[in-house]
Amino acid sequence: MRRPRCPRHPRRPRCIVAGVGAALLFGAAGLVGCAAPALDEDFIASAGGIDASGPSDPGMPLPAGSELIHFSDRAEHRSPDEPVPTIAPDGRPPGELVPRIVERGRLIVGIDQSQNRLSFRNPVSGRLEGFEVALGREIARDIFGDPNAVDFRFIHSDDLAGVLNDGQVDVILRAMTITPERAESVTFSAPYLTATKRLLLPTDSAIRGYQDLTHHRVCVAAGSTSLDVLPALVDEVTVLTVRRWSDCLLALQQGQVDAIFGDDAILSGIADQDLFTEMAGTPATTEHYGAIMPLATTPERQNLVRQVNATLERIRTDGTWEKLYNRWFDDALTYYHPPAPVYAREPATPADPGEEVDTP
């Protein structure tokens, strides 16, 4: 049976699939039809109240907290980042490495909870699922012998270092690319997933690659490495930065942008929510995701990194990583092998801010 399609209009919502998340990810029966996309509360508030049952107003406000940035000249290509070494596991048991977590009886993991395939709430069962959720359970398995001995908490990307330093969570799994700049404020584990930058487009779009983006409008999430990469690929482009990747899908469906630029690990989950989108463009960069922990300024913090990296070593060698990848990504990504770790020879112990350091 052919799917019904909405009449084409450059500024109106395209045909979307009601319940597509359940239909694609969980096997529930979705209803295919022409409907306006669901609007989050922040967006509705910023628009002064919108009737989502009918076509959108061509002058509909952009998502709350968004910003338009115009790039008139192609920027320099971002040079490939050097690997950021991490602390190697040393074989000690969890009772020695993370005694406070063992005594607490639960691991606390910060996640996004809204990224399909990575970390999201199953609308049918209400359970948190995804590659990063499963990874958090594997870390708990190695500490407690129980993959369910973990609490997941929603963490916004605004102040990850502050959340870690305040002790609100032990570790964050949030599709965060390992970069030297970020490693100045947090400590990364070894990489657990490799992604590449690509485009997400409407299936009827004339855009096929980065060369076609000139004079078009593209959506990226604020604070992501996508904002650094895109201006190096296009001569002239307008970028809409938004607070959440889900806002990019909304803007695409409303005709406010022509494409979304981001990691294929994230875009594949966004595409699950709209059957009339597809990924395009050759892989632009390679992005390695790492677990985020407090800056390893003390032996206790260094041992937490060792514990997390011990889990990553195990799942790379015992087949667990492949099972998780096949479950959540299958052939959706360019790289389908576990990324190799880069370990430091000796764990560095940076001085705490404000601590006096003797100098010759």
Short mmCIF file of C-alpha atoms in Angstrom, two decimals:
data_model
loop_
_atom_site.label_atom_id
_atom_site.label_comp_id
_atom_site.label_asym_id
_atom_site.label_seq_id
_atom_site.Cartn_x
_atom_site.Cartn_y
_atom_site.Cartn_z
CA MET A 1 0.00 0.00 0.00
CA ARG A 2 1.39 3.38 -0.95
CA ARG A 3 1.87 5.89 1.84
CA PRO A 4 -0.30 9.01 1.54
CA ARG A 5 1.68 12.17 0.89
CA CYS A 6 0.85 15.73 1.81
CA PRO A 7 0.61 18.43 -0.85
CA ARG A 8 4.01 20.05 -1.23
CA HIS A 9 4.35 23.50 0.24
CA PRO A 10 7.70 25.11 1.05
CA ARG A 11 6.57 26.49 4.41
CA ARG A 12 4.08 23.91 5.64
CA PRO A 13 4.58 20.67 7.55
CA ARG A 14 5.38 17.70 5.38
CA CYS A 15 3.70 14.37 5.69
CA ILE A 16 4.82 12.64 8.87
CA VAL A 17 4.08 9.35 10.54
CA ALA A 18 1.99 9.30 13.70
CA GLY A 19 3.54 7.01 16.26
CA VAL A 20 6.54 6.33 14.07
CA GLY A 21 8.86 5.93 17.06
CA ALA A 22 6.74 3.08 18.36
CA ALA A 23 6.22 1.62 14.90
CA LEU A 24 9.88 1.54 13.95
CA LEU A 25 11.62 0.94 17.24
CA PHE A 26 9.22 -1.18 19.19
CA GLY A 27 7.07 -3.00 16.67
CA ALA A 28 3.89 -1.17 17.61
CA ALA A 29 1.41 -0.41 14.85
CA GLY A 30 1.86 3.20 13.70
CA LEU A 31 -0.73 5.09 11.70
CA VAL A 32 0.50 6.71 8.52
CA GLY A 33 -1.09 9.97 7.55
CA CYS A 34 -0.76 13.68 6.96
CA ALA A 35 -0.50 15.56 10.21
CA ALA A 36 1.23 18.52 11.76
CA PRO A 37 4.26 17.56 13.86
CA ALA A 38 3.94 17.45 17.62
CA LEU A 39 5.11 20.64 19.31
CA ASP A 40 6.95 20.71 22.62
CA GLU A 41 5.74 22.97 25.42
CA ASP A 42 8.60 25.45 25.07
CA PHE A 43 7.89 25.89 21.37
CA ILE A 44 4.16 26.38 21.95
CA ALA A 45 4.88 28.93 24.67
CA SER A 46 7.25 30.88 22.43
CA ALA A 47 4.71 30.91 19.62
CA GLY A 48 1.93 32.18 21.84
CA GLY A 49 -0.14 29.04 21.36
CA ILE A 50 -0.39 27.15 18.07
CA ASP A 51 -3.13 24.96 16.70
CA ALA A 52 -1.21 21.82 15.77
CA SER A 53 -4.18 20.28 13.99
CA GLY A 54 -3.87 22.39 10.86
CA PRO A 55 -1.24 23.77 8.50
CA SER A 56 1.41 25.96 10.08
CA ASP A 57 1.62 29.70 9.59
CA PRO A 58 4.48 30.57 7.21
CA GLY A 59 5.57 33.12 9.80
CA MET A 60 5.70 30.59 12.65
CA PRO A 61 8.40 31.50 15.20
CA LEU A 62 11.59 29.50 15.32
CA PRO A 63 12.09 27.03 18.19
CA ALA A 64 12.63 28.62 21.60
CA GLY A 65 16.25 29.45 22.34
CA SER A 66 17.32 29.17 18.69
CA GLU A 67 19.67 31.51 16.84
CA LEU A 68 20.39 32.19 13.17
CA ILE A 69 24.04 32.57 12.15
CA HIS A 70 25.07 33.47 8.60
CA PHE A 71 28.43 32.36 7.21
CA SER A 72 29.38 34.25 4.05
CA ASP A 73 32.83 32.75 3.49
CA ARG A 74 34.04 29.20 3.69
CA ALA A 75 35.97 28.74 6.91
CA GLU A 76 39.16 26.77 7.28
CA HIS A 77 38.71 23.05 7.57
CA ARG A 78 38.84 21.83 11.13
CA SER A 79 42.07 19.89 11.42
CA PRO A 80 41.70 16.31 12.65
CA ASP A 81 41.86 16.21 16.41
CA GLU A 82 44.71 14.31 17.97
CA PRO A 83 43.57 11.34 20.05
CA VAL A 84 42.97 12.25 23.68
CA PRO A 85 44.69 9.59 25.81
CA THR A 86 42.75 8.16 28.72
CA ILE A 87 43.70 6.17 31.83
CA ALA A 88 44.16 2.44 31.28
CA PRO A 89 42.36 -0.10 33.48
CA ASP A 90 44.67 -1.91 35.90
CA GLY A 91 42.71 -5.03 36.85
CA ARG A 92 41.80 -4.01 40.39
CA PRO A 93 38.29 -4.93 41.62
CA PRO A 94 35.50 -2.34 41.96
CA GLY A 95 35.75 -2.44 45.75
CA GLU A 96 39.21 -0.89 45.46
CA LEU A 97 38.57 1.40 42.51
CA VAL A 98 35.15 2.88 43.33
CA PRO A 99 34.41 2.05 46.99
CA ARG A 100 31.99 4.95 47.48
CA ILE A 101 29.85 3.84 44.54
CA VAL A 102 29.96 0.24 45.77
CA GLU A 103 28.86 1.37 49.24
CA ARG A 104 26.02 3.44 47.76
CA GLY A 105 24.76 0.37 45.91
CA ARG A 106 23.83 2.25 42.73
CA LEU A 107 25.66 3.81 39.80
CA ILE A 108 24.28 7.21 38.75
CA VAL A 109 24.49 7.90 35.01
CA GLY A 110 23.52 11.11 33.24
CA ILE A 111 21.91 10.71 29.81
CA ASP A 112 19.84 12.71 27.33
CA GLN A 113 16.65 10.57 27.30
CA SER A 114 15.44 12.02 23.98
CA GLN A 115 17.81 10.61 21.35
CA ASN A 116 16.39 7.59 19.58
CA ARG A 117 18.80 4.67 19.30
CA LEU A 118 21.17 6.25 21.86
CA SER A 119 19.05 7.03 24.94
CA PHE A 120 15.28 7.44 24.92
CA ARG A 121 12.16 6.41 26.79
CA ASN A 122 10.18 3.63 25.12
CA PRO A 123 6.65 5.06 24.78
CA VAL A 124 5.13 1.58 25.04
CA SER A 125 6.96 0.16 28.07
CA GLY A 126 8.09 3.43 29.65
CA ARG A 127 11.60 1.99 30.02
CA LEU A 128 14.77 3.82 29.10
CA GLU A 129 16.46 2.14 26.15
CA GLY A 130 19.23 2.69 23.62
CA PHE A 131 22.92 2.05 23.08
CA GLU A 132 24.07 4.43 25.82
CA VAL A 133 21.49 3.14 28.29
CA ALA A 134 22.69 -0.41 27.65
CA LEU A 135 26.29 0.76 28.10
CA GLY A 136 25.41 2.29 31.47
CA ARG A 137 23.94 -1.04 32.52
CA GLU A 138 27.14 -2.83 31.47
CA ILE A 139 29.20 -0.51 33.69
CA ALA A 140 26.84 -1.29 36.58
CA ARG A 141 27.13 -5.00 35.82
CA ASP A 142 30.89 -4.87 36.28
CA ILE A 143 30.64 -2.92 39.54
CA PHE A 144 27.76 -4.72 41.23
CA GLY A 145 27.18 -7.87 39.20
CA ASP A 146 23.72 -6.44 38.44
CA PRO A 147 23.00 -4.43 35.25
CA ASN A 148 19.93 -2.91 36.89
CA ALA A 149 21.88 -1.34 39.78
CA VAL A 150 21.91 2.01 37.99
CA ASP A 151 19.92 5.23 38.19
CA PHE A 152 19.58 7.29 35.00
CA ARG A 153 19.13 11.04 35.26
CA PHE A 154 18.37 13.57 32.54
CA ILE A 155 21.30 15.93 32.04
CA HIS A 156 21.17 19.04 29.85
CA SER A 157 24.29 19.88 27.88
CA ASP A 158 24.69 23.41 29.28
CA ASP A 159 26.99 22.56 32.22
CA LEU A 160 28.20 18.99 32.14
CA ALA A 161 31.36 19.74 34.10
CA GLY A 162 29.35 21.44 36.84
CA VAL A 163 26.96 18.51 37.14
CA LEU A 164 29.89 16.12 37.50
CA ASN A 165 31.83 18.28 39.95
CA ASP A 166 28.72 18.72 42.12
CA GLY A 167 28.42 14.95 42.39
CA GLN A 168 24.94 14.82 40.85
CA VAL A 169 26.04 11.91 38.65
CA ASP A 170 29.05 9.60 38.48
CA VAL A 171 29.39 9.47 34.71
CA ILE A 172 27.62 10.98 31.69
CA LEU A 173 26.83 9.09 28.47
CA ARG A 174 25.49 11.71 26.08
CA ALA A 175 26.88 11.32 22.54
CA MET A 176 29.77 13.64 23.42
CA THR A 177 32.62 13.84 20.92
CA ILE A 178 36.07 13.56 22.49
CA THR A 179 38.06 16.74 21.78
CA PRO A 180 41.17 18.26 23.37
CA GLU A 181 39.22 21.43 24.19
CA ARG A 182 36.55 19.55 26.12
CA ALA A 183 39.20 17.43 27.83
CA GLU A 184 40.40 20.58 29.58
CA SER A 185 37.29 20.59 31.79
CA VAL A 186 36.24 16.91 31.95
CA THR A 187 37.90 13.51 31.67
CA PHE A 188 36.90 11.20 28.84
CA SER A 189 36.88 7.44 28.82
CA ALA A 190 38.17 5.48 25.87
CA PRO A 191 35.80 5.89 22.89
CA TYR A 192 32.71 3.69 22.85
CA LEU A 193 31.19 4.64 19.47
CA THR A 194 32.37 6.24 16.23
CA ALA A 195 30.10 8.53 14.22
CA THR A 196 30.50 10.68 11.10
CA LYS A 197 28.97 14.00 10.06
CA ARG A 198 26.24 13.75 7.44
CA LEU A 199 23.03 15.44 6.30
CA LEU A 200 19.40 14.60 7.03
CA LEU A 201 17.08 15.73 4.23
CA PRO A 202 13.46 15.40 3.12
CA THR A 203 13.23 12.51 0.68
CA ASP A 204 11.99 14.88 -2.04
CA SER A 205 14.82 17.40 -1.51
CA ALA A 206 16.95 18.49 -4.45
CA ILE A 207 19.95 18.74 -2.11
CA ARG A 208 22.25 15.74 -2.48
CA GLY A 209 25.49 16.91 -0.90
CA TYR A 210 27.32 19.75 0.79
CA GLN A 211 27.93 21.51 -2.53
CA ASP A 212 24.16 22.06 -2.78
CA LEU A 213 23.83 23.82 0.59
CA THR A 214 25.03 27.24 -0.60
CA HIS A 215 22.41 29.92 0.22
CA HIS A 216 20.33 27.35 2.12
CA ARG A 217 19.45 27.13 5.80
CA VAL A 218 20.77 24.22 7.88
CA CYS A 219 19.98 23.21 11.47
CA VAL A 220 22.51 22.06 14.08
CA ALA A 221 22.40 21.71 17.86
CA ALA A 222 24.08 24.53 19.77
CA GLY A 223 27.38 23.52 21.34
CA SER A 224 27.88 20.56 19.02
CA THR A 225 30.98 20.06 16.89
CA SER A 226 28.69 20.31 13.84
CA LEU A 227 28.77 24.10 14.15
CA ASP A 228 32.57 24.00 13.80
CA VAL A 229 32.55 21.69 10.79
CA LEU A 230 29.71 22.93 8.56
CA PRO A 231 31.15 26.38 7.63
CA ALA A 232 34.23 24.59 6.27
CA LEU A 233 32.11 22.62 3.80
CA VAL A 234 29.91 25.34 2.29
CA ASP A 235 30.73 28.67 0.62
CA GLU A 236 27.74 30.53 2.05
CA VAL A 237 25.15 29.12 4.43
CA THR A 238 22.78 30.17 7.19
CA VAL A 239 22.84 27.98 10.29
CA LEU A 240 19.97 27.65 12.75
CA THR A 241 21.30 26.59 16.15
CA VAL A 242 18.76 25.01 18.52
CA ARG A 243 18.82 23.67 22.07
CA ARG A 244 17.86 20.09 21.17
CA TRP A 245 18.21 17.91 18.10
CA SER A 246 14.46 17.28 18.24
CA ASP A 247 13.99 21.00 17.54
CA CYS A 248 15.90 20.48 14.28
CA LEU A 249 13.37 17.90 13.13
CA LEU A 250 10.53 20.27 14.00
CA ALA A 251 12.18 23.08 12.03
CA LEU A 252 12.72 20.75 9.05
CA GLN A 253 9.09 19.63 9.10
CA GLN A 254 7.91 23.25 9.29
CA GLY A 255 10.01 24.21 6.28
CA GLN A 256 12.16 26.57 8.38
CA VAL A 257 15.38 24.80 7.37
CA ASP A 258 16.38 22.78 4.33
CA ALA A 259 18.59 20.21 6.05
CA ILE A 260 19.97 18.99 9.37
CA PHE A 261 23.73 18.51 9.74
CA GLY A 262 25.02 16.24 12.49
CA ASP A 263 26.42 12.87 13.51
CA ASP A 264 24.93 9.86 11.77
CA ALA A 265 24.43 8.20 15.17
CA ILE A 266 22.06 11.04 16.07
CA LEU A 267 20.54 11.60 12.62
CA SER A 268 19.59 7.93 12.28
CA GLY A 269 17.45 8.27 15.40
CA ILE A 270 15.86 11.49 14.13
CA ALA A 271 15.06 9.81 10.81
CA ASP A 272 13.11 7.14 12.71
CA GLN A 273 10.60 9.83 13.63
CA ASP A 274 9.84 10.85 10.03
CA LEU A 275 9.76 8.25 7.26
CA PHE A 276 10.05 10.99 4.66
CA THR A 277 13.60 11.91 5.62
CA GLU A 278 16.87 10.30 4.62
CA MET A 279 20.58 10.68 5.29
CA ALA A 280 22.80 11.99 2.49
CA GLY A 281 26.26 13.41 1.92
CA THR A 282 29.61 11.71 2.22
CA PRO A 283 31.01 11.37 5.76
CA ALA A 284 32.56 14.76 6.57
CA THR A 285 34.45 14.00 9.79
CA THR A 286 35.01 11.19 12.25
CA GLU A 287 33.65 11.69 15.76
CA HIS A 288 34.51 9.42 18.71
CA TYR A 289 32.06 9.41 21.64
CA GLY A 290 33.43 9.00 25.15
CA ALA A 291 31.93 8.68 28.62
CA ILE A 292 32.38 11.91 30.59
CA MET A 293 33.68 12.01 34.15
CA PRO A 294 35.02 14.73 36.47
CA LEU A 295 38.47 16.06 35.67
CA ALA A 296 40.83 13.39 37.01
CA THR A 297 42.59 15.57 39.58
CA THR A 298 42.60 12.96 42.37
CA PRO A 299 43.36 9.23 42.64
CA GLU A 300 39.66 8.59 43.36
CA ARG A 301 38.62 10.23 40.11
CA GLN A 302 41.36 8.45 38.18
CA ASN A 303 40.11 5.13 39.52
CA LEU A 304 36.59 5.87 38.27
CA VAL A 305 38.03 6.30 34.77
CA ARG A 306 39.85 2.98 35.16
CA GLN A 307 36.60 1.28 36.16
CA VAL A 308 34.66 2.63 33.17
CA ASN A 309 37.49 1.77 30.77
CA ALA A 310 37.60 -1.75 32.20
CA THR A 311 34.00 -2.20 31.08
CA LEU A 312 34.78 -0.82 27.63
CA GLU A 313 37.70 -3.25 27.33
CA ARG A 314 35.45 -6.15 28.29
CA ILE A 315 32.61 -5.38 25.89
CA ARG A 316 35.10 -4.89 23.04
CA THR A 317 36.58 -8.35 23.56
CA ASP A 318 33.64 -10.54 24.67
CA GLY A 319 31.24 -9.66 21.83
CA THR A 320 28.94 -7.44 23.89
CA TRP A 321 29.78 -4.31 21.89
CA GLU A 322 28.80 -6.01 18.62
CA LYS A 323 25.51 -7.17 20.15
CA LEU A 324 24.68 -3.65 21.32
CA TYR A 325 25.65 -2.15 17.97
CA ASN A 326 23.58 -4.67 16.00
CA ARG A 327 20.62 -4.12 18.31
CA TRP A 328 20.56 -0.33 18.02
CA PHE A 329 22.33 0.66 14.81
CA ASP A 330 22.73 -2.37 12.56
CA ASP A 331 23.83 -0.80 9.24
CA ALA A 332 22.86 2.80 10.07
CA LEU A 333 26.41 4.04 10.69
CA THR A 334 29.56 4.24 8.61
CA TYR A 335 31.78 2.60 11.23
CA TYR A 336 30.59 -0.70 12.64
CA HIS A 337 33.62 -1.78 14.66
CA PRO A 338 34.40 -0.85 18.28
CA PRO A 339 36.81 2.10 18.35
CA ALA A 340 40.29 1.38 19.67
CA PRO A 341 41.40 2.99 22.94
CA VAL A 342 44.38 5.32 23.30
CA TYR A 343 45.88 5.04 26.77
CA ALA A 344 48.23 7.44 28.50
CA ARG A 345 51.52 5.99 29.71
CA GLU A 346 51.09 7.52 33.14
CA PRO A 347 47.89 9.09 34.51
CA ALA A 348 48.43 12.81 34.83
CA THR A 349 47.21 14.47 38.00
CA PRO A 350 46.44 18.12 37.19
CA ALA A 351 46.50 20.56 40.07
CA ASP A 352 43.12 21.59 41.45
CA PRO A 353 42.10 25.16 40.59
CA GLY A 354 43.52 27.49 43.18
CA GLU A 355 46.10 24.99 44.38
CA GLU A 356 49.59 26.42 44.64
CA VAL A 357 52.17 24.62 42.55
CA ASP A 358 55.85 24.86 43.34
CA THR A 359 57.88 26.14 40.43
CA PRO A 360 61.65 26.16 40.12
#
